[in-house]
Amino acid sequence: MSVSPNVALLIGSLRKESLSRKLAVALKEIASPSLALDIVDIAQLPHYNQDLEASVPQEWAEFRSRILKADAVQFVTPEYNRSVPGVLKNSIDVGSRPHGKSVWSGKPCAIISVSPGAIGGYGANHHLRQSLVFLDMPALQQPEAYVGGAAALFDEQGRLINESTREFLTKYAMRFASWIERNRLH
Amino acid sequence: MSVSPNVALLIGSLRKESLSRKLAVALKEIASPSLALDIVDIAQLPHYNQDLEASVPQEWAEFRSRILKADAVQFVTPEYNRSVPGVLKNSIDVGSRPHGKSVWSGKPCAIISVSPGAIGGYGANHHLRQSLVFLDMPALQQPEAYVGGAAALFDEQGRLINESTREFLTKYAMRFASWIERNRLH
Amino acid sequence: MSVSPNVALLIGSLRKESLSRKLAVALKEIASPSLALDIVDIAQLPHYNQDLEASVPQEWAEFRSRILKADAVQFVTPEYNRSVPGVLKNSIDVGSRPHGKSVWSGKPCAIISVSPGAIGGYGANHHLRQSLVFLDMPALQQPEAYVGGAAALFDEQGRLINESTREFLTKYAMRFASWIERNRLH
Amino acid sequence: MSVSPNVALLIGSLRKESLSRKLAVALKEIASPSLALDIVDIAQLPHYNQDLEASVPQEWAEFRSRILKADAVQFVTPEYNRSVPGVLKNSIDVGSRPHGKSVWSGKPCAIISVSPGAIGGYGANHHLRQSLVFLDMPALQQPEAYVGGAAALFDEQGRLINESTREFLTKYAMRFASWIERNRLH
């Protein structure tokens, strides 16, 4: 019997009521048991500074260790100023260093961008993809996931109530599971 | 007699011996007195989190106030993972909020990307430009400034010793001063 | 009495019923008389090939001459495959050569991307902006113009019937006129 | 005995002495017999215009048919104005239509950008990648291939004379062959 891949789930917004967080929580439930999604906190990571490598902050060490153990990575993020939120990009920077010891290398991944507006975080989504090329993380291409108009998708308790989004995420999770399967072999 | 524009100088790397910092320090000297460049620290800014707006961190308040007073902004940055360093992007995110109160709006700006490699931080440079469109910050277009092979440009004390880079920065500063002049009027 | 700036209007789609063309025609009327928009055909330009510079195709010569006479440039374009349509990019390439003789240099410009989908051609819009940096064409930043859901904006005769789009374009044209005024002086 | 994958080789420059063409010819030889690279001409493709689908130009039909038969695609391209040459983008647009009949879908691919300058066509390389996401073409991530200073790599007959480039291309071709193998299975 095969074991579900362990997927680190990174959320690009820190606020409690974030639409990205609600979407991530919904995805976690929908994707189970095919994918074992586990939220990894990025809020406590000090800004990357190479001088700190001499005495690595504990938060960096724990984060790096956590990502190393993952089979794959799922990003769910808002767009800040037409790009990736600084806090999410910082977690990528922390995991990518020191030189030659990136914890990201070779891990299959996927991106969902989330926005209250129509454009669905397109700018953040594709800027993140550019980093993933360098990090050598095979990134799911289709279906692309730009979740727009996201404020209307959840009820007051933050539960996903939009059926077409639920169907999309179900299909998305299946495609991501196949993508991980294909790319884990190597 | 006209007064030199006050330019906030943001550096995308935190390490002490950073090539971007050395370049920024050289630019500050070269551009004087046409431009009054003043380094604004971004290391202490807590990660952006909208929930904190209820009780704004002092570092955010000081940073926002400092940018508001500037006539223009100069970014000098390395490339991390083919994009803008998280710490620099975080400073942009902090300055852009809360909604409707961005401190960046309308300020002319310019970008120098710096790298030990050949590509000169091109990826960071253009990702930053995409944010500047949204922030409505008129960005100097020419000369583009991708400073590659940067490790060889400085002596052991961190002083710029490459003459063609010095000449480039002299011309660049003049163009930026003209750009600020044109865009301050409006 | 000041004269309206002459603005070359380039449309990224060749089909007759193109949404971009309809939008361009509407903009031309709305912007008049502040801006004199004039559609410049790009359909007949042979693919750029440096070898042809030895005996420049007449279509290239006419196009270059036409752009040279313009005070500014307005791009209205669909997105093809998350980027600029090849035919529009080819016109940019033709105008940019031979080396040192770009007809684009210094001309203020603006972009409207148009799409039947929700994202409004964001990918084409920003890829085009990256070229504009190199071409040294000051590009209007705000308001950004991503026209989504465009199929519903026109009647059967192709006339703009959506009032909020009309209002947006009216404001947009005023901002573009100011942008041209600011940047023509230099 | 396994058969070498048939790889369509698209070159983004039309001039005879193009550096991209020289690099492509060298790659074709180096990659053989692991990969059977075959140059596909894009010079004769009429600009994409949806109205022509009613009576498809023969050049489009032949091109689409040729790509459909390929197991994979290799792009070798210069950068024009910080992006993909119009002529290459047009070939992508032609192959992607009509809607639902893209000939690109699912084909593994790789990109080499080539430039006489230091930056190695980075802008073209990554703009092309953004299209590949939409086209669902799994794109080789590492090694990234930005070939800068390309004028010095060839002798007067156009033969590759730079040994480190030859070694790089040898390794690159092996990685691309593995990438095709992994992605052909699906």
Coordinates of C-alpha atoms in Angstrom, one line a residue, chain C residues 10-162:
Chain C
L10 CA -1.0 49.7 -32.4
I11 CA -3.5 46.8 -32.1
G12 CA -2.2 43.4 -31.2
S13 CA -4.8 41.3 -32.9
L14 CA -5.4 41.1 -36.7
R15 CA -8.9 39.6 -36.8
K16 CA -11.7 41.9 -37.9
E17 CA -14.0 41.4 -35.0
S18 CA -11.2 41.5 -32.4
L19 CA -12.1 42.9 -29.0
S20 CA -8.9 44.8 -28.9
R21 CA -9.8 46.5 -32.2
K22 CA -13.3 47.5 -30.8
L23 CA -11.7 48.8 -27.7
A24 CA -9.2 50.8 -29.7
V25 CA -11.8 52.3 -31.9
A26 CA -13.8 53.3 -28.8
L27 CA -10.8 54.8 -27.2
K28 CA -9.9 56.8 -30.3
E29 CA -13.3 58.5 -30.2
I30 CA -13.3 59.0 -26.4
A31 CA -9.8 60.5 -26.3
S32 CA -10.5 63.0 -29.1
P33 CA -9.7 65.9 -29.3
S34 CA -7.2 65.7 -26.4
L35 CA -5.3 62.9 -28.2
A36 CA -5.2 62.4 -31.9
L37 CA -5.1 58.6 -32.1
D38 CA -4.3 57.0 -35.4
I39 CA -4.3 53.3 -36.1
V40 CA -1.0 52.0 -37.6
D41 CA -1.3 48.7 -39.4
I42 CA 1.2 46.0 -38.4
A43 CA -0.3 43.1 -40.4
Q44 CA 2.0 43.5 -43.4
L45 CA 5.3 43.8 -41.7
P46 CA 7.6 40.9 -42.7
H47 CA 9.1 39.0 -39.8
Y48 CA 12.2 40.8 -38.6
N49 CA 15.4 39.4 -40.2
Q50 CA 18.6 41.4 -39.9
D51 CA 19.7 40.2 -43.3
L52 CA 16.9 42.2 -44.9
E53 CA 18.4 45.5 -43.6
A54 CA 20.6 45.4 -46.8
S55 CA 17.5 46.1 -48.8
V56 CA 14.8 47.3 -46.4
P57 CA 11.3 46.1 -47.2
Q58 CA 9.0 48.9 -48.0
E59 CA 6.6 48.0 -45.3
W60 CA 9.4 48.3 -42.7
A61 CA 10.4 51.7 -44.0
E62 CA 6.9 53.0 -44.0
F63 CA 6.2 51.7 -40.5
R64 CA 9.4 53.2 -39.1
S65 CA 8.7 56.5 -40.7
R66 CA 5.2 56.5 -39.3
I67 CA 6.3 55.8 -35.8
L68 CA 9.1 58.4 -36.0
K69 CA 6.5 61.1 -36.7
A70 CA 4.3 60.1 -33.7
D71 CA 4.5 62.0 -30.4
A72 CA 3.5 59.0 -28.4
V73 CA 2.3 55.4 -28.7
Q74 CA -0.8 53.6 -27.5
F75 CA -0.8 49.8 -27.4
V76 CA -4.1 47.9 -27.2
T77 CA -3.6 44.1 -27.2
P78 CA -5.0 40.7 -26.4
E79 CA -2.9 38.2 -24.6
Y80 CA -1.7 35.2 -26.6
N81 CA -0.3 32.3 -24.5
R82 CA 0.3 34.5 -21.5
S83 CA 2.4 37.0 -23.4
V84 CA 2.5 39.5 -26.2
P85 CA 1.1 38.3 -29.6
G86 CA 3.9 37.5 -32.0
V87 CA 2.6 40.0 -34.6
L88 CA 2.7 42.9 -32.2
K89 CA 6.1 41.9 -30.8
N90 CA 7.4 41.7 -34.4
S91 CA 6.3 45.3 -35.0
I92 CA 8.3 46.4 -31.9
D93 CA 11.3 44.4 -33.2
V94 CA 11.1 46.0 -36.6
G95 CA 10.9 49.5 -35.2
S96 CA 13.8 48.9 -32.8
R97 CA 16.4 48.2 -35.6
P98 CA 18.9 48.7 -37.0
H99 CA 21.0 49.1 -33.8
G100 CA 21.2 52.7 -32.8
K101 CA 18.3 53.7 -35.0
S102 CA 15.3 52.7 -32.9
V103 CA 12.2 54.8 -33.8
W104 CA 10.7 54.1 -30.3
S105 CA 13.3 55.9 -28.2
G106 CA 11.9 58.4 -25.8
K107 CA 8.3 58.3 -26.9
P108 CA 5.8 58.2 -24.1
C109 CA 3.4 55.3 -24.3
A110 CA 0.6 53.4 -22.6
I111 CA -0.9 49.9 -22.7
I112 CA -4.4 48.5 -22.5
S113 CA -4.7 44.7 -22.5
V114 CA -8.0 43.2 -23.4
S115 CA -9.4 39.8 -22.8
P116 CA -12.7 37.9 -22.8
G117 CA -11.5 36.2 -19.5
A118 CA -11.2 37.6 -16.0
I119 CA -7.4 38.2 -15.9
G120 CA -7.6 40.9 -18.6
G121 CA -4.4 40.1 -20.4
Y122 CA -2.1 40.8 -17.4
G123 CA 0.7 38.6 -18.8
A124 CA 0.8 40.4 -22.1
N125 CA 0.6 43.8 -20.4
H126 CA 3.7 43.2 -18.2
H127 CA 5.8 41.4 -20.8
L128 CA 5.3 44.4 -23.0
R129 CA 6.4 46.7 -20.2
Q130 CA 9.7 44.9 -19.9
S131 CA 10.5 45.7 -23.5
L132 CA 9.5 49.3 -23.0
V133 CA 12.2 49.7 -20.3
F134 CA 14.9 48.7 -22.9
L135 CA 13.3 50.8 -25.6
D136 CA 13.3 53.8 -23.3
M137 CA 9.7 54.6 -23.7
P138 CA 8.2 56.2 -20.5
A139 CA 5.1 54.0 -19.9
L140 CA 2.0 55.3 -18.1
Q141 CA 1.8 53.4 -14.8
Q142 CA -1.6 54.4 -13.3
P143 CA -4.3 53.6 -14.1
E144 CA -3.2 50.2 -15.1
A145 CA -5.6 48.9 -17.8
Y146 CA -6.6 45.3 -17.8
V147 CA -9.9 45.0 -19.5
G148 CA -11.4 41.7 -18.7
G149 CA -14.8 40.1 -19.6
A150 CA -14.5 42.2 -22.8
A151 CA -17.0 40.2 -24.9
A152 CA -19.8 41.8 -22.9
L153 CA -18.7 45.4 -23.4
F154 CA -19.8 45.9 -27.0
D155 CA -23.1 45.6 -29.0
E156 CA -23.5 43.7 -32.2
Q157 CA -22.2 46.6 -34.2
G158 CA -19.0 46.6 -32.1
R159 CA -19.8 49.8 -30.2
L160 CA -18.9 50.2 -26.6
I161 CA -22.0 49.9 -24.5
N162 CA -20.6 49.6 -21.0

